[in-house]
mmCIF file of C-alpha atoms and ligand atoms in Angstrom:
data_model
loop_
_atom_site.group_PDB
_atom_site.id
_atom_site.type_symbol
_atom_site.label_atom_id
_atom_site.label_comp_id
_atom_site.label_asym_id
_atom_site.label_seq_id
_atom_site.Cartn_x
_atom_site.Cartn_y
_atom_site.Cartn_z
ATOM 1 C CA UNK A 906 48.046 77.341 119.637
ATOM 2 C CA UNK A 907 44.541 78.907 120.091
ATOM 3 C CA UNK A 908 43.625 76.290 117.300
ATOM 4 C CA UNK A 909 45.067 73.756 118.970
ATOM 5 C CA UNK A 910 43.817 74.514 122.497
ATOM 6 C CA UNK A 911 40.352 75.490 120.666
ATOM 7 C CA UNK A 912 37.290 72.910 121.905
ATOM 8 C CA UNK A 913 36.134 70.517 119.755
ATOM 9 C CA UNK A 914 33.435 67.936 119.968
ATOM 10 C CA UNK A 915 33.692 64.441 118.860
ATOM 11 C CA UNK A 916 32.675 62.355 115.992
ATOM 12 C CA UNK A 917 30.254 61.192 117.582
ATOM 13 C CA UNK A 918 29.045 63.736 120.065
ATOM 14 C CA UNK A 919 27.881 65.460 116.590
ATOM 15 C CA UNK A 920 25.737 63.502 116.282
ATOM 16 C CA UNK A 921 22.962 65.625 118.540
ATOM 17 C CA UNK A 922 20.123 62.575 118.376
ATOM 18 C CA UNK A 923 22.895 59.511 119.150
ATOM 19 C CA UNK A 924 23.827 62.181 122.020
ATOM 20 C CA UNK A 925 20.657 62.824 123.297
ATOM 21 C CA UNK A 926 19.396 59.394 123.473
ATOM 22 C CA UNK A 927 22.706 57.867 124.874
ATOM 23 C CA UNK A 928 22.662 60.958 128.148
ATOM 24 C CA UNK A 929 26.598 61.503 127.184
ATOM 25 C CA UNK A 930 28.348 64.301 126.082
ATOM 26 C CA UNK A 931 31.885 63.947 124.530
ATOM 27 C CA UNK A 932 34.215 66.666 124.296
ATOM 28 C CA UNK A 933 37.707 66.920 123.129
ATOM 29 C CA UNK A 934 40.033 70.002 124.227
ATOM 30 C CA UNK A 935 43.415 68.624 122.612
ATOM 31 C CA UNK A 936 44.732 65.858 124.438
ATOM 32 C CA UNK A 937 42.198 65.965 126.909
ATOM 33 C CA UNK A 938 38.966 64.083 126.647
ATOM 34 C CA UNK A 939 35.670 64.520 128.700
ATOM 35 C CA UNK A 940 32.812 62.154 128.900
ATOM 36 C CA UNK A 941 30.006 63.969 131.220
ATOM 37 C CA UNK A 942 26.906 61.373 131.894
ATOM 38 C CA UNK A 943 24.296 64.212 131.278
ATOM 39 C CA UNK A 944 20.799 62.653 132.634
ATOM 40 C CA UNK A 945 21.028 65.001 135.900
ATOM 41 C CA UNK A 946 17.311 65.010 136.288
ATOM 42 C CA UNK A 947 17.315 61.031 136.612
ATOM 43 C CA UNK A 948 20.767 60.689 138.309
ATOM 44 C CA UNK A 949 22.568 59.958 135.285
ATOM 45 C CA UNK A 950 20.814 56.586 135.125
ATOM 46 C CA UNK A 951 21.932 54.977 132.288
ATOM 47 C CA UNK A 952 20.523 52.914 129.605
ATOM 48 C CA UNK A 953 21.061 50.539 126.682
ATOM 49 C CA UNK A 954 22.080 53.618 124.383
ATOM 50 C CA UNK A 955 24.243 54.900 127.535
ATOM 51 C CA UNK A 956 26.414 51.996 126.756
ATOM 52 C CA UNK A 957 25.925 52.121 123.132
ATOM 53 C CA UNK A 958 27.533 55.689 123.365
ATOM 54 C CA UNK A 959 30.457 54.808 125.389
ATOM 55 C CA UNK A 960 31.446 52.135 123.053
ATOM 56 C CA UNK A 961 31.206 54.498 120.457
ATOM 57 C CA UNK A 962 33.397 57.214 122.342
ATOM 58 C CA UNK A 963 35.959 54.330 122.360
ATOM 59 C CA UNK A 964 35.619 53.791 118.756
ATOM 60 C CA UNK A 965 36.141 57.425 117.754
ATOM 61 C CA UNK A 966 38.156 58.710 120.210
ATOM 62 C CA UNK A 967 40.901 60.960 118.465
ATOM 63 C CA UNK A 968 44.555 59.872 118.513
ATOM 64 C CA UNK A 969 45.621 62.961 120.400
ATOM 65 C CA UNK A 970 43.919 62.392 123.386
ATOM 66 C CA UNK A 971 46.181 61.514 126.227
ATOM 67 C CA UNK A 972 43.568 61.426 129.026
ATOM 68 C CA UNK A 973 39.818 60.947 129.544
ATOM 69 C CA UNK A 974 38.163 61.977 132.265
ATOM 70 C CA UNK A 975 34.132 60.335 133.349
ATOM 71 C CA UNK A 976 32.366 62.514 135.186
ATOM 72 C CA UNK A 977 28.242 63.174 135.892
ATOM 73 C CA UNK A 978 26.322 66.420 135.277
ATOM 74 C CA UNK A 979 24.508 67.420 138.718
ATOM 75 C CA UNK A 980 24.913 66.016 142.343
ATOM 76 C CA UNK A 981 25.283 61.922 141.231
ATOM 77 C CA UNK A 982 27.959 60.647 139.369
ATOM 78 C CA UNK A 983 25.702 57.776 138.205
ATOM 79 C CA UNK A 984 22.403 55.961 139.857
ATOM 80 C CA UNK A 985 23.206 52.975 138.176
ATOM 81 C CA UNK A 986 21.207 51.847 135.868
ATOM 82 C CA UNK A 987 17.768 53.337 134.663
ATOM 83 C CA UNK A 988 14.929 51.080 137.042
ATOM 84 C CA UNK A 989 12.282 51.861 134.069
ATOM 85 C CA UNK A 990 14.432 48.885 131.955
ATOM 86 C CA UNK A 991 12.735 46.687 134.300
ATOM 87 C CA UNK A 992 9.142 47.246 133.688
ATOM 88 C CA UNK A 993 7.587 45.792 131.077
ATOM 89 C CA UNK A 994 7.291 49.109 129.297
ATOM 90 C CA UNK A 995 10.892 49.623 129.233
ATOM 91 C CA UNK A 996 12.444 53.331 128.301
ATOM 92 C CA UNK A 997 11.093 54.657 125.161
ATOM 93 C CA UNK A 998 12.869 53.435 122.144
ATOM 94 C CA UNK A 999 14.895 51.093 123.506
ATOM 95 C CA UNK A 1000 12.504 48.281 125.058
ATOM 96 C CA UNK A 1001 13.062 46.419 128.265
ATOM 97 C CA UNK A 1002 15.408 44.328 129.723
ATOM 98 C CA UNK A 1003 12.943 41.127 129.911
ATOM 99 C CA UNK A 1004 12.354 42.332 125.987
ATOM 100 C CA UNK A 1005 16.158 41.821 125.468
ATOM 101 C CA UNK A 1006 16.607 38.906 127.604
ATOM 102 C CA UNK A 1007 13.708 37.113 125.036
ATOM 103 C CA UNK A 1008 16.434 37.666 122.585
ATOM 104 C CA UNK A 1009 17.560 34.022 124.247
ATOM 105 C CA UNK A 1010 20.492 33.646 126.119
ATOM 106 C CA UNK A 1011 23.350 33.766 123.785
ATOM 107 C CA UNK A 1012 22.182 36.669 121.988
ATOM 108 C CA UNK A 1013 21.959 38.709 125.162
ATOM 109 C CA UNK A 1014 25.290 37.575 126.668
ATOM 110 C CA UNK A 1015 26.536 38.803 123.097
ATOM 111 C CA UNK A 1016 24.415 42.027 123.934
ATOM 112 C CA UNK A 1017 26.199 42.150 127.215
ATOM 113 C CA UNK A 1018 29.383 41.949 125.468
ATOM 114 C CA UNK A 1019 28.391 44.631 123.252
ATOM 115 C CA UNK A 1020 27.475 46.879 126.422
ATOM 116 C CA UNK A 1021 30.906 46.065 128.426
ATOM 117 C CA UNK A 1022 33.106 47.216 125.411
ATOM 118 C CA UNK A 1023 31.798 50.883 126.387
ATOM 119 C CA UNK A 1024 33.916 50.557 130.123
ATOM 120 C CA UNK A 1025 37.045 48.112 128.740
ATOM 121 C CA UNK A 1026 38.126 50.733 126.506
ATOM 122 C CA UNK A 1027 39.314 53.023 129.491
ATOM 123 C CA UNK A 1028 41.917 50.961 129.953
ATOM 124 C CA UNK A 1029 43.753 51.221 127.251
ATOM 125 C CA UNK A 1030 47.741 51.767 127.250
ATOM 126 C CA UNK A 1031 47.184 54.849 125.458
ATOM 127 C CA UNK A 1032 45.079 56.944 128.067
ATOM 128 C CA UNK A 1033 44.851 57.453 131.349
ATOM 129 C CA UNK A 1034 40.889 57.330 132.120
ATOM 130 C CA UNK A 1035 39.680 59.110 135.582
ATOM 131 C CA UNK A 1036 36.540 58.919 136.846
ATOM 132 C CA UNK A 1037 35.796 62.348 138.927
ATOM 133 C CA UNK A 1038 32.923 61.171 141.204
ATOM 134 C CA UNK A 1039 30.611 63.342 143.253
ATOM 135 C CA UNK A 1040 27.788 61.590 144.898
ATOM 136 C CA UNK A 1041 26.167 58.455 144.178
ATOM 137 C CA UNK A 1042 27.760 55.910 142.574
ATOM 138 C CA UNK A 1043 25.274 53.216 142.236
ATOM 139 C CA UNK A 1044 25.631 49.992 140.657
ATOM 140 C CA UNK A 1045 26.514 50.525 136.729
ATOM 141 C CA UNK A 1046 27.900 53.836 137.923
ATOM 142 C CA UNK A 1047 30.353 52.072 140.078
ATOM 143 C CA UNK A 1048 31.236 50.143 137.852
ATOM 144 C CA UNK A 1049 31.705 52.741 135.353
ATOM 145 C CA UNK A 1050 34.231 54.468 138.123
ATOM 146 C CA UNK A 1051 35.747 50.736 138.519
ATOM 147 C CA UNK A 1052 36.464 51.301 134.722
ATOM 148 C CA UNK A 1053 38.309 54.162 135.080
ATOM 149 C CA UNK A 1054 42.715 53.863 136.157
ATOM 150 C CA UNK A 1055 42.064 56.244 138.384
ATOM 151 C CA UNK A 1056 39.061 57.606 141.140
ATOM 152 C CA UNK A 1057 38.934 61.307 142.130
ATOM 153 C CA UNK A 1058 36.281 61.626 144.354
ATOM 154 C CA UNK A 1059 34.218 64.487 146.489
ATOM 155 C CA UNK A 1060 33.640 63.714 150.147
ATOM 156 C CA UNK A 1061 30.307 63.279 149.697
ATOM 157 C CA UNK A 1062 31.089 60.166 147.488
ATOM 158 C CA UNK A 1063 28.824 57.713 148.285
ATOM 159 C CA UNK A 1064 29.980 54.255 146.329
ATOM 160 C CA UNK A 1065 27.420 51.095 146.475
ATOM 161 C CA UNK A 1066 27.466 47.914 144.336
ATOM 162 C CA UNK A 1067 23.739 47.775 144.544
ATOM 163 C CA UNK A 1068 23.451 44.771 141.649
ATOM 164 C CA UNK A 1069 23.036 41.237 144.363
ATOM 165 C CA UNK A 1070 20.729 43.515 146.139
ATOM 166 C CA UNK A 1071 18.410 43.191 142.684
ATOM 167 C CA UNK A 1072 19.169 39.918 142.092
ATOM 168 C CA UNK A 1073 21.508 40.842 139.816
ATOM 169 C CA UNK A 1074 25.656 40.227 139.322
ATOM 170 C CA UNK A 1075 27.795 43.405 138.455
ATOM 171 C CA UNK A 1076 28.345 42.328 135.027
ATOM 172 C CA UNK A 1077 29.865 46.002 133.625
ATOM 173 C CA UNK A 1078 33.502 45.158 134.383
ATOM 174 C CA UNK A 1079 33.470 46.235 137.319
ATOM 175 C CA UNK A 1080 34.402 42.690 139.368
ATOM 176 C CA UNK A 1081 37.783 42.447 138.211
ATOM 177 C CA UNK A 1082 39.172 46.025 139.069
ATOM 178 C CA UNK A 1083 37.636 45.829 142.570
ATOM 179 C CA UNK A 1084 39.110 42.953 143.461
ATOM 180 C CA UNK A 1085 42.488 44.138 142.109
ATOM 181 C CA UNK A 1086 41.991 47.092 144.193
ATOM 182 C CA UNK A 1087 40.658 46.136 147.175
ATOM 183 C CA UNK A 1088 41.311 42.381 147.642
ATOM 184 C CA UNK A 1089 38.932 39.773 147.420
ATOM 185 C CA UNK A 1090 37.809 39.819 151.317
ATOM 186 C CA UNK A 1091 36.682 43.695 151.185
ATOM 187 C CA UNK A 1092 34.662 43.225 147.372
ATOM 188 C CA UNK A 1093 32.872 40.541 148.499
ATOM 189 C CA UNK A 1094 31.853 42.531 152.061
ATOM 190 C CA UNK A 1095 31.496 45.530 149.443
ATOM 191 C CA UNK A 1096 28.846 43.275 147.271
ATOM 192 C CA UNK A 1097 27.572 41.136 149.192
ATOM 193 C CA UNK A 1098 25.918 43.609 151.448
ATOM 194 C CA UNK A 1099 25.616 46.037 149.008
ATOM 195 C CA UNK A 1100 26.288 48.643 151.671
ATOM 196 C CA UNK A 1101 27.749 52.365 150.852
ATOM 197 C CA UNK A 1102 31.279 53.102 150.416
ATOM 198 C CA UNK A 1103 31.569 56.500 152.402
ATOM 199 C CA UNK A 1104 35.028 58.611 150.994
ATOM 200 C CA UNK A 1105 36.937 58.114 154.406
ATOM 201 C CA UNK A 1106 37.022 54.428 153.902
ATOM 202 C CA UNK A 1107 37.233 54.510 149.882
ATOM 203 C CA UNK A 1108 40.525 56.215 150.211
ATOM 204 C CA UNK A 1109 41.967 53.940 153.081
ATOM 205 C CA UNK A 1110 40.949 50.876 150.979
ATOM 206 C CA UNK A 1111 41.864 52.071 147.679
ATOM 207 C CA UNK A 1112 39.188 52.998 146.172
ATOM 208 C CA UNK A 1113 40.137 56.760 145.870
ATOM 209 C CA UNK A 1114 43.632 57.844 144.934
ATOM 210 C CA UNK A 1115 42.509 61.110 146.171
ATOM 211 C CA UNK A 1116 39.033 62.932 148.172
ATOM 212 C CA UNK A 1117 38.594 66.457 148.197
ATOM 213 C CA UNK A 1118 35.756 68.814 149.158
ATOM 214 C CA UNK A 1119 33.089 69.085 146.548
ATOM 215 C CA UNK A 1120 34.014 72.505 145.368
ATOM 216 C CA UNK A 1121 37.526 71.238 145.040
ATOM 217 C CA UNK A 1122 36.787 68.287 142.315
ATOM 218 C CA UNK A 1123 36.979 69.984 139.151
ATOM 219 C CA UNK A 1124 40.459 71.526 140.323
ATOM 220 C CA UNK A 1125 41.984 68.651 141.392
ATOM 221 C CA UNK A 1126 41.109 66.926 138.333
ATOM 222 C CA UNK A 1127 42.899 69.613 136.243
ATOM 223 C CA UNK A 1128 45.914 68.880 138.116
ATOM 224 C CA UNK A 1129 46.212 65.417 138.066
ATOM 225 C CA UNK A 1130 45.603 65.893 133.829
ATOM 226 C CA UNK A 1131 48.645 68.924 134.142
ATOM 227 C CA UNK A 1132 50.870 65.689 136.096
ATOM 228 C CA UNK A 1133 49.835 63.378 133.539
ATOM 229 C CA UNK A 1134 50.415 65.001 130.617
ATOM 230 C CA UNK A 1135 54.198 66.163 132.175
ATOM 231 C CA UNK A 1136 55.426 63.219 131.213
ATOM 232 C CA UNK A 1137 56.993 61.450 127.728
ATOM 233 C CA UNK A 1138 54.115 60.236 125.766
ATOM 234 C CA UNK A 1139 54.999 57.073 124.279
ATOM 235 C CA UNK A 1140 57.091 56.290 127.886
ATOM 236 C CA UNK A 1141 53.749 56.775 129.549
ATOM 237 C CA UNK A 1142 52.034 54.500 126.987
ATOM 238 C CA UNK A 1143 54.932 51.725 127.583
ATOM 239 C CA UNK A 1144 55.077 52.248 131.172
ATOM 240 C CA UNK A 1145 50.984 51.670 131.647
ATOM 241 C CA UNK A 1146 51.554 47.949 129.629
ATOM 242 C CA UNK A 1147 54.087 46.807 131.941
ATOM 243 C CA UNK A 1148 52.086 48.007 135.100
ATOM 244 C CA UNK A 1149 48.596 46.162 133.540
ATOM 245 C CA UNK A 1150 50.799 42.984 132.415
ATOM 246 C CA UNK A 1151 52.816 42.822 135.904
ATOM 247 C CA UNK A 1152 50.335 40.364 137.796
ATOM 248 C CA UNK A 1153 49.957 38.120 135.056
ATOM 249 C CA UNK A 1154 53.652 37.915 134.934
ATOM 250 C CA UNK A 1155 56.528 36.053 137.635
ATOM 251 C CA UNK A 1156 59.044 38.621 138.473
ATOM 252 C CA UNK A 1157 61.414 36.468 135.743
ATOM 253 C CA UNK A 1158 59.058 37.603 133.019
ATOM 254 C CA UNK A 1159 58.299 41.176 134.053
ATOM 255 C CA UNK A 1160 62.209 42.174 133.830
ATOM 256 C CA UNK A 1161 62.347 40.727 130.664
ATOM 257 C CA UNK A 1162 59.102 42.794 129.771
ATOM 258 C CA UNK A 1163 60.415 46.067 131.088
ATOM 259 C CA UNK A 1164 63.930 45.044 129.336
ATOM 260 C CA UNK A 1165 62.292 44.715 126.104
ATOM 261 C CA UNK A 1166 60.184 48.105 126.426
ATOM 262 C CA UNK A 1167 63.085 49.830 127.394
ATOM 263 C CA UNK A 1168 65.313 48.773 124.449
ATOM 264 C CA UNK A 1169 62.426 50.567 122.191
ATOM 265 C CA UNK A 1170 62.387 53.614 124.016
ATOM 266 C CA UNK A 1171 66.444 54.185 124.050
ATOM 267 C CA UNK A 1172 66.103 53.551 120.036
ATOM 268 C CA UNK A 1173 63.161 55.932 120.014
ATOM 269 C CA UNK A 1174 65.036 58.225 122.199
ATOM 270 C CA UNK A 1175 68.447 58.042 120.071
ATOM 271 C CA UNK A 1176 66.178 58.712 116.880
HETATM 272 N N1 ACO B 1396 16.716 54.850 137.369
HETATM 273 C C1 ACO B 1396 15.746 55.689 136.970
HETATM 274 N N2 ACO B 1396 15.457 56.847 137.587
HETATM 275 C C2 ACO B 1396 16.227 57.178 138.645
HETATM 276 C C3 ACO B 1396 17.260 56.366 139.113
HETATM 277 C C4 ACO B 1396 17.506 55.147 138.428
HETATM 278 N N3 ACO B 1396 18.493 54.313 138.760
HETATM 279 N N4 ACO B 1396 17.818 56.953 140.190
HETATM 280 C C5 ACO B 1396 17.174 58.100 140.377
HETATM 281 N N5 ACO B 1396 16.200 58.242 139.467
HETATM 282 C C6 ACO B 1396 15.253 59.339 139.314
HETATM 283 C C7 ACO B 1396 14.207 59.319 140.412
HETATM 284 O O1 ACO B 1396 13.148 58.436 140.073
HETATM 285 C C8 ACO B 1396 13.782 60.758 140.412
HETATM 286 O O2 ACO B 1396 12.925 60.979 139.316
HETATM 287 P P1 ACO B 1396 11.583 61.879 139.492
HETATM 288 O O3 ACO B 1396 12.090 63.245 139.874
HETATM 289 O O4 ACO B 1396 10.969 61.823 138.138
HETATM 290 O O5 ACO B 1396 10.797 61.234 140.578
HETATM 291 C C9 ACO B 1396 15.076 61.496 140.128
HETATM 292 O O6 ACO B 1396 15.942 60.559 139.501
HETATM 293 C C10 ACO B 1396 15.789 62.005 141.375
HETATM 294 O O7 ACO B 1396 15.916 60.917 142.244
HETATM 295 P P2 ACO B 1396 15.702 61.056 143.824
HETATM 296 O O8 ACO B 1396 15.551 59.685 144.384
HETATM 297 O O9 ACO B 1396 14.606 62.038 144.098
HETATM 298 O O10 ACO B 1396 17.102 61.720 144.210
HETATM 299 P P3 ACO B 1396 17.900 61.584 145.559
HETATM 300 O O11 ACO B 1396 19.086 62.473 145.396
HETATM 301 O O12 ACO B 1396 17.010 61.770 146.733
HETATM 302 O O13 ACO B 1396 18.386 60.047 145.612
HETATM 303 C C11 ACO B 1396 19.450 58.064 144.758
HETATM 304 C C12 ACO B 1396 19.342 59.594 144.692
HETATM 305 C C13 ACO B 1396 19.962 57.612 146.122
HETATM 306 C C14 ACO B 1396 20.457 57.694 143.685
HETATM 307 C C15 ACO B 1396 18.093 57.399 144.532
HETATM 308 O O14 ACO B 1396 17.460 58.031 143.421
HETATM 309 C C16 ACO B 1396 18.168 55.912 144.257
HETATM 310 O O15 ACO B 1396 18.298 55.115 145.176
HETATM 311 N N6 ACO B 1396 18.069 55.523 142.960
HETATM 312 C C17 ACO B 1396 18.068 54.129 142.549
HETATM 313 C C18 ACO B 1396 19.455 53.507 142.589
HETATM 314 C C19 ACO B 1396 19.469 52.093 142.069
HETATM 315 O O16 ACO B 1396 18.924 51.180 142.675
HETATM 316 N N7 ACO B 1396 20.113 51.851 140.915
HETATM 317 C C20 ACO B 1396 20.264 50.565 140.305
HETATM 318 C C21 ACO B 1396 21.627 49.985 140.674
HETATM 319 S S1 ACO B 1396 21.927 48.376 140.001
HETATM 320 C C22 ACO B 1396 22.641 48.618 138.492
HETATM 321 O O17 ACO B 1396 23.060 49.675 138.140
HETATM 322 C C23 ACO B 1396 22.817 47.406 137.561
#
């Protein structure tokens, strides 16, 4: 038990210099994952090797893990993403974005790709991702909270889709959940204007399954994980397919989607 409850770091959170360069730390505490954005100093601003290391999180992440929370070191969950990628300069050791965007335009939609896979992996069936958000939540960093199934924030949450501001589209799969989530009127007020997303309004529109005081964030976390994990794995896991697949499906289709899963789980269940 001690073992099992014993922390352990990731694959790839042992590797210090990927770590370091990427701003994320990974740590594993049984069937509970935690990615902290660790760039306090700079607002967890994230970079090319921010995205780099969530992708790789997603590649490595151990079987056992049930849930994942995203949370940011400091008073910002995320400032979006780092400014310095738009001077010519770029960030050190990982160039610029005009640098990438001379890669021509296929090869940096592929890049783009490459960069979304580290926020479409928090959906999967078999985890339940939350994003515990203090702060700002800036562009890439609202996205990244989009990512997430669920939002636990502070009251001091301060949400903002900053990207047409720029000149820029939100391009970090963040579009699709915040439609889903708030309906297509309310996104486009949200990013067309680019304004802030205060808590009171984030949890009347959605945004938020839940706001607490500041002090209050890490707790309420831990028991949403303790309600989570209270449940039948592999029902949980079955149950989270049918809720992603039920607006792509007519009603017709769904029952025959939750009669199917069901069947499995009764054989499961009968051994
Ligand atoms: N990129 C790089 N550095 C950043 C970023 C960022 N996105 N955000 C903050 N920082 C740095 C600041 O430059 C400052 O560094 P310094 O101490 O070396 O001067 C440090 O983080 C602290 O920032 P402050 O502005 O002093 O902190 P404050 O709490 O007053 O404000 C806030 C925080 C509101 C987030 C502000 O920093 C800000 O507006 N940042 C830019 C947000 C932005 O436009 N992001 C891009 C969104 S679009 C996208 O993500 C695709």
């Amino acid at each position: 038990m001690a073992e099992a409850q014993a922390r352990q770091r990731g694959g790839y959170a042992d590797d210090g210099s990927a770590q370091a360069e990427s701003g994320v730390r990974f740590e594993v505490d049984g069937e509970i994952a935690t990615i902290t954005l660790d760039r306090p100093e700079k607002r967890n601003a994230m970079t090319f090797a921010t995205w780099h290391g969530l992708a790789r999180i997603g590649e490595s992440l151990p079987e056992q893990v049930r849930v994942v929370v995203v949370k940011g070191e400091g008073p910002s969950f995320s400032a979006g993403i780092d400014l310095q990628m738009f001077t010519p300069e770029g960030v050190p050791g990982q160039g610029s974005m005009s640098s990438a965007v001379e890669t021509g335009e296929a090869g940096f939609e592929q890049r783009i790709r490459r960069f979304q896979a580290g926020f479409l992996w928090l959906r999967r069936p078999e985890i339940v991702s939350i994003a515990a958000v203090r702060g700002h939540a800036i562009g890439a960093g609202f996205q990244l909270a989009l990512a997430c199934d669920l939002r636990i924030v502070a009251e001091n949450v301060l949400f903002c889709m900053k990207e047409p501001a720029l000149g820029l589209v939100p391009d970090l799969t963040g579009t699709k959940p915040l439609v889903e989530l708030v309906g297509l009127a309310k996104a486009i007020d949200i990013c067309l204007t680019a304004r802030t997303v205060h808590a009171d309004e984030a949890m009347r529109i959605g945004l938020a399954e839940k706001v607490v005081a500041g002090g209050d964030l890490d707790q309420a976390v831990h028991d949403k994980i303790a309600e989570l994990l209270s449940t039948n794995r592999d029902a949980a896991v079955a149950t989270k397919r049918l809720l992603q697949g039920a607006q792509a499906r007519t009603l017709e289709e769904q029952s025959v989607a939750e009669a199917i899963e069901q069947v499995a789980r009764l054989k499961a269940l009968s051994g």
